[in-house]
Each structure stands twice: as structure tokens, then as C-alpha cells.
C-alpha positions as semicolon CSV with decimal commas, in nm:
position;residue;x (nm);y (nm);z (nm)
1;X;7,069;3,781;11,098
2;X;7,052;4,003;11,405
3;X;6,752;3,970;11,637
4;X;6,663;4,339;11,631
5;X;6,776;4,674;11,498
6;X;6,731;5,014;11,668
7;X;6,708;5,325;11,449
8;X;6,639;5,695;11,474
9;X;6,284;5,751;11,355
10;X;6,254;6,128;11,354
11;X;5,987;6,228;11,104
12;X;5,746;6,518;11,124
13;X;5,380;6,435;11,051
14;X;5,385;6,625;10,720
15;X;5,672;6,403;10,600
16;X;5,457;6,090;10,597
17;X;5,560;6,001;10,237
18;X;5,927;5,992;10,343
19;X;5,826;5,780;10,644
20;X;5,648;5,535;10,410
21;X;5,955;5,520;10,185
22;X;6,184;5,450;10,482
23;X;5,957;5,173;10,613
24;X;5,936;5,016;10,265
25;X;6,316;5,027;10,234
26;X;6,351;4,853;10,570
27;X;6,094;4,591;10,461
28;X;6,290;4,526;10,139
29;X;6,598;4,472;10,354
30;X;6,407;4,211;10,557
31;X;6,301;4,415;10,864
32;X;5,954;4,483;11,004
33;X;5,861;4,757;11,248
34;X;5,819;4,627;11,602
35;X;5,762;4,954;11,788
36;X;5,811;5,328;11,754
37;X;5,837;5,558;12,056
38;X;5,943;5,919;12,035
39;X;6,250;5,938;11,812
40;X;6,343;5,570;11,825
41;X;6,211;5,261;11,651
42;X;6,293;4,894;11,676
43;X;6,280;4,659;11,381
44;X;6,284;4,279;11,387
45;X;6,344;4,029;11,108
46;X;6,040;3,996;10,884
47;X;6,112;3,637;10,788
48;X;5,948;3,525;10,465
49;X;5,660;3,772;10,491
50;X;5,613;4,044;10,231
51;X;5,517;4,371;10,399
52;X;5,373;4,692;10,262
53;X;5,362;4,997;10,486
54;X;5,116;5,282;10,448
55;X;5,123;5,587;10,673
56;X;4,787;5,758;10,728
57;X;4,849;6,122;10,825
58;X;4,483;6,167;10,922
59;X;4,444;5,854;11,138
60;X;4,232;5,864;11,448
61;X;4,482;5,879;11,731
62;X;4,249;5,865;12,028
63;X;4,303;5,571;12,262
64;X;3,925;5,520;12,266
65;X;3,924;5,448;11,892
66;X;4,207;5,193;11,886
67;X;3,979;4,895;11,947
68;X;3,805;4,965;11,612
69;X;4,121;4,896;11,411
70;X;4,236;4,546;11,313
71;X;4,569;4,449;11,470
72;X;4,731;4,423;11,125
73;X;4,646;4,787;11,052
74;X;4,784;4,911;11,383
């Protein structure tokens, strides 16, 4: 399997259900999200882990609040 996969990740905030569906489809194919910046995202092999993605359209996005979230949720 390839080491990583780059994809277009162009979703508007109101399309968070479609974003969840796309991430779940990638997880079923054996990929986990590594990073997302702008319109691009990189996925890496998920291995044997089972992943479930949930997109929170009302998440706190302030840098000051990031330390309150567990790493798994981020």
C-alpha cells in the first residue's frame, strides 16, 4: 500500500455531512486523515484500526481553546 495519498478537500462548512461521508469512505478504504490545509488533505494508511469520523460544524476554533480537546478528538 502507498505511504500517503493527497486529495482535494474542498468542502464548505455547511456541507459537513458530505465531509463526514467522504472521511468515512476513506476510512473504509483503509486511509486515515493526517492533515487538512486549505483545499488539500493528506491521508495515510490506517492499519488495523477502525476509525469513525464526526465533523462538528459548531466546534470552537480558537487557538486558545485547542488545549481543552483530547488529541483523539482533534
